[in-house]
């Protein structure tokens, strides 16, 4: 289980594979100087609920991985993350199995 470190000491647990894809999508947006919302559902075993973070170049962000090897990247999953980032509601972190629901038809 990796961690998304955000702002002044906030930490969010995310699976390393999910976090790897989120990292690539977030970095791509920030390199283009694009700010956006990053949203995900909190699993029941972590207390339930939802998280929305405003991501911009002015707010410190770090990605901490538990594993030593980067996972293989699924280009379609990355595309789905980037596609949702264009919506008013922001980028939606989805399970890899759900990526087709977030790709354009």
PDB file of C-alpha atoms in Angstrom:
ATOM      1  CA  UNK A   1       0.000   0.000   0.000  1.00  0.00           C
ATOM      2  CA  UNK A   2       1.469   3.311  -1.090  1.00  0.00           C
ATOM      3  CA  UNK A   3       0.770   6.829   0.100  1.00  0.00           C
ATOM      4  CA  UNK A   4      -0.207  10.043  -1.596  1.00  0.00           C
ATOM      5  CA  UNK A   5       1.391  12.828   0.465  1.00  0.00           C
ATOM      6  CA  UNK A   6      -0.425  16.106  -0.075  1.00  0.00           C
ATOM      7  CA  UNK A   7      -0.024  19.631   1.238  1.00  0.00           C
ATOM      8  CA  UNK A   8       1.037  20.114   4.833  1.00  0.00           C
ATOM      9  CA  UNK A   9       1.188  16.553   6.126  1.00  0.00           C
ATOM     10  CA  UNK A  10      -1.933  14.921   4.716  1.00  0.00           C
ATOM     11  CA  UNK A  11      -1.458  11.255   3.806  1.00  0.00           C
ATOM     12  CA  UNK A  12      -3.785   9.026   1.810  1.00  0.00           C
ATOM     13  CA  UNK A  13      -3.339   5.262   1.385  1.00  0.00           C
ATOM     14  CA  UNK A  14      -3.619   3.966  -2.178  1.00  0.00           C
ATOM     15  CA  UNK A  15      -2.611   0.664  -3.711  1.00  0.00           C
ATOM     16  CA  UNK A  16       0.811   0.918  -5.408  1.00  0.00           C
ATOM     17  CA  UNK A  17      -0.617  -0.007  -8.822  1.00  0.00           C
ATOM     18  CA  UNK A  18      -3.377   2.603  -8.550  1.00  0.00           C
ATOM     19  CA  UNK A  19      -0.911   5.176  -7.226  1.00  0.00           C
ATOM     20  CA  UNK A  20       1.463   4.556 -10.150  1.00  0.00           C
ATOM     21  CA  UNK A  21      -1.252   5.355 -12.668  1.00  0.00           C
ATOM     22  CA  UNK A  22      -2.483   8.363 -10.685  1.00  0.00           C
ATOM     23  CA  UNK A  23       1.091   9.682 -10.462  1.00  0.00           C
ATOM     24  CA  UNK A  24       1.547   9.583 -14.232  1.00  0.00           C
ATOM     25  CA  UNK A  25      -1.793  11.303 -14.862  1.00  0.00           C
ATOM     26  CA  UNK A  26      -1.206  13.984 -12.201  1.00  0.00           C
ATOM     27  CA  UNK A  27       2.308  14.738 -13.431  1.00  0.00           C
ATOM     28  CA  UNK A  28       1.073  15.016 -17.031  1.00  0.00           C
ATOM     29  CA  UNK A  29      -1.531  17.595 -15.956  1.00  0.00           C
ATOM     30  CA  UNK A  30       0.878  19.581 -13.785  1.00  0.00           C
ATOM     31  CA  UNK A  31       3.527  19.694 -16.515  1.00  0.00           C
ATOM     32  CA  UNK A  32       0.920  21.497 -18.632  1.00  0.00           C
ATOM     33  CA  UNK A  33       0.233  23.890 -15.725  1.00  0.00           C
ATOM     34  CA  UNK A  34      -3.323  22.513 -15.383  1.00  0.00           C
ATOM     35  CA  UNK A  35      -5.000  22.519 -11.966  1.00  0.00           C
ATOM     36  CA  UNK A  36      -7.837  20.076 -11.306  1.00  0.00           C
ATOM     37  CA  UNK A  37      -9.762  18.078  -8.715  1.00  0.00           C
ATOM     38  CA  UNK A  38      -8.609  14.549  -7.879  1.00  0.00           C
ATOM     39  CA  UNK A  39     -11.431  12.367  -6.508  1.00  0.00           C
ATOM     40  CA  UNK A  40     -11.747   8.865  -5.122  1.00  0.00           C
ATOM     41  CA  UNK A  41     -13.967   6.770  -2.886  1.00  0.00           C
ATOM     42  CA  UNK A  42     -12.572   5.615   0.445  1.00  0.00           C
ATOM     43  CA  UNK A  43     -13.004   1.843   0.934  1.00  0.00           C
ATOM     44  CA  UNK A  44     -15.121   0.608   3.825  1.00  0.00           C
ATOM     45  CA  UNK A  45     -12.072  -0.920   5.539  1.00  0.00           C
ATOM     46  CA  UNK A  46     -10.542   2.584   5.646  1.00  0.00           C
ATOM     47  CA  UNK A  47     -13.651   4.284   7.016  1.00  0.00           C
ATOM     48  CA  UNK A  48     -15.777   4.941   3.882  1.00  0.00           C
ATOM     49  CA  UNK A  49     -16.521   8.288   2.298  1.00  0.00           C
ATOM     50  CA  UNK A  50     -14.955  10.273  -0.537  1.00  0.00           C
ATOM     51  CA  UNK A  51     -11.887  12.432  -0.977  1.00  0.00           C
ATOM     52  CA  UNK A  52     -11.510  15.416  -3.316  1.00  0.00           C
ATOM     53  CA  UNK A  53      -8.193  17.266  -3.510  1.00  0.00           C
ATOM     54  CA  UNK A  54      -7.433  20.420  -5.451  1.00  0.00           C
ATOM     55  CA  UNK A  55      -4.234  19.634  -7.341  1.00  0.00           C
ATOM     56  CA  UNK A  56      -2.078  22.528  -8.494  1.00  0.00           C
ATOM     57  CA  UNK A  57       1.607  23.303  -8.897  1.00  0.00           C
ATOM     58  CA  UNK A  58       1.503  25.462  -5.747  1.00  0.00           C
ATOM     59  CA  UNK A  59       0.581  22.601  -3.413  1.00  0.00           C
ATOM     60  CA  UNK A  60       3.281  20.050  -2.518  1.00  0.00           C
ATOM     61  CA  UNK A  61       2.490  16.503  -3.578  1.00  0.00           C
ATOM     62  CA  UNK A  62       4.532  13.312  -3.280  1.00  0.00           C
ATOM     63  CA  UNK A  63       3.991   9.661  -4.131  1.00  0.00           C
ATOM     64  CA  UNK A  64       5.410   7.065  -1.747  1.00  0.00           C
ATOM     65  CA  UNK A  65       5.373   3.436  -2.856  1.00  0.00           C
ATOM     66  CA  UNK A  66       5.583   0.382  -0.618  1.00  0.00           C
ATOM     67  CA  UNK A  67       7.037  -1.852  -3.329  1.00  0.00           C
ATOM     68  CA  UNK A  68      10.471  -1.470  -4.878  1.00  0.00           C
ATOM     69  CA  UNK A  69       9.422  -2.222  -8.475  1.00  0.00           C
ATOM     70  CA  UNK A  70       7.124  -0.068 -10.583  1.00  0.00           C
ATOM     71  CA  UNK A  71       4.137  -2.013 -11.932  1.00  0.00           C
ATOM     72  CA  UNK A  72       3.371  -2.385 -15.625  1.00  0.00           C
ATOM     73  CA  UNK A  73       1.320   0.560 -16.848  1.00  0.00           C
ATOM     74  CA  UNK A  74      -2.041   0.018 -18.512  1.00  0.00           C
ATOM     75  CA  UNK A  75      -2.312   2.757 -21.201  1.00  0.00           C
ATOM     76  CA  UNK A  76      -6.121   2.511 -21.274  1.00  0.00           C
ATOM     77  CA  UNK A  77      -6.338   3.066 -17.524  1.00  0.00           C
ATOM     78  CA  UNK A  78      -4.115   6.122 -17.870  1.00  0.00           C
ATOM     79  CA  UNK A  79      -6.291   7.354 -20.739  1.00  0.00           C
ATOM     80  CA  UNK A  80      -9.431   6.921 -18.602  1.00  0.00           C
ATOM     81  CA  UNK A  81      -7.876   8.958 -15.768  1.00  0.00           C
ATOM     82  CA  UNK A  82      -6.879  11.720 -18.178  1.00  0.00           C
ATOM     83  CA  UNK A  83     -10.318  11.690 -19.805  1.00  0.00           C
ATOM     84  CA  UNK A  84     -12.115  12.170 -16.478  1.00  0.00           C
ATOM     85  CA  UNK A  85      -9.773  15.040 -15.607  1.00  0.00           C
ATOM     86  CA  UNK A  86     -11.367  17.130 -18.358  1.00  0.00           C
ATOM     87  CA  UNK A  87     -14.751  17.067 -16.627  1.00  0.00           C
ATOM     88  CA  UNK A  88     -15.935  19.768 -14.246  1.00  0.00           C
ATOM     89  CA  UNK A  89     -15.913  17.268 -11.378  1.00  0.00           C
ATOM     90  CA  UNK A  90     -12.249  16.436 -11.942  1.00  0.00           C
ATOM     91  CA  UNK A  91     -10.149  13.304 -12.309  1.00  0.00           C
ATOM     92  CA  UNK A  92     -11.807  10.183 -10.921  1.00  0.00           C
ATOM     93  CA  UNK A  93      -9.597   7.446  -9.530  1.00  0.00           C
ATOM     94  CA  UNK A  94     -11.282   4.234 -10.635  1.00  0.00           C
ATOM     95  CA  UNK A  95     -10.474   0.551 -10.355  1.00  0.00           C
ATOM     96  CA  UNK A  96      -8.695  -0.901 -13.364  1.00  0.00           C
ATOM     97  CA  UNK A  97     -11.721  -3.155 -13.977  1.00  0.00           C
ATOM     98  CA  UNK A  98     -13.955  -0.053 -14.254  1.00  0.00           C
ATOM     99  CA  UNK A  99     -11.860   1.936 -16.739  1.00  0.00           C
ATOM    100  CA  UNK A 100     -14.146   1.218 -19.714  1.00  0.00           C
ATOM    101  CA  UNK A 101     -16.965   3.083 -17.967  1.00  0.00           C
ATOM    102  CA  UNK A 102     -14.813   6.233 -18.049  1.00  0.00           C
ATOM    103  CA  UNK A 103     -13.491   6.118 -21.610  1.00  0.00           C
ATOM    104  CA  UNK A 104     -15.234   7.985 -24.430  1.00  0.00           C
ATOM    105  CA  UNK A 105     -17.576   5.838 -26.494  1.00  0.00           C
TER     106      UNK A 105
END
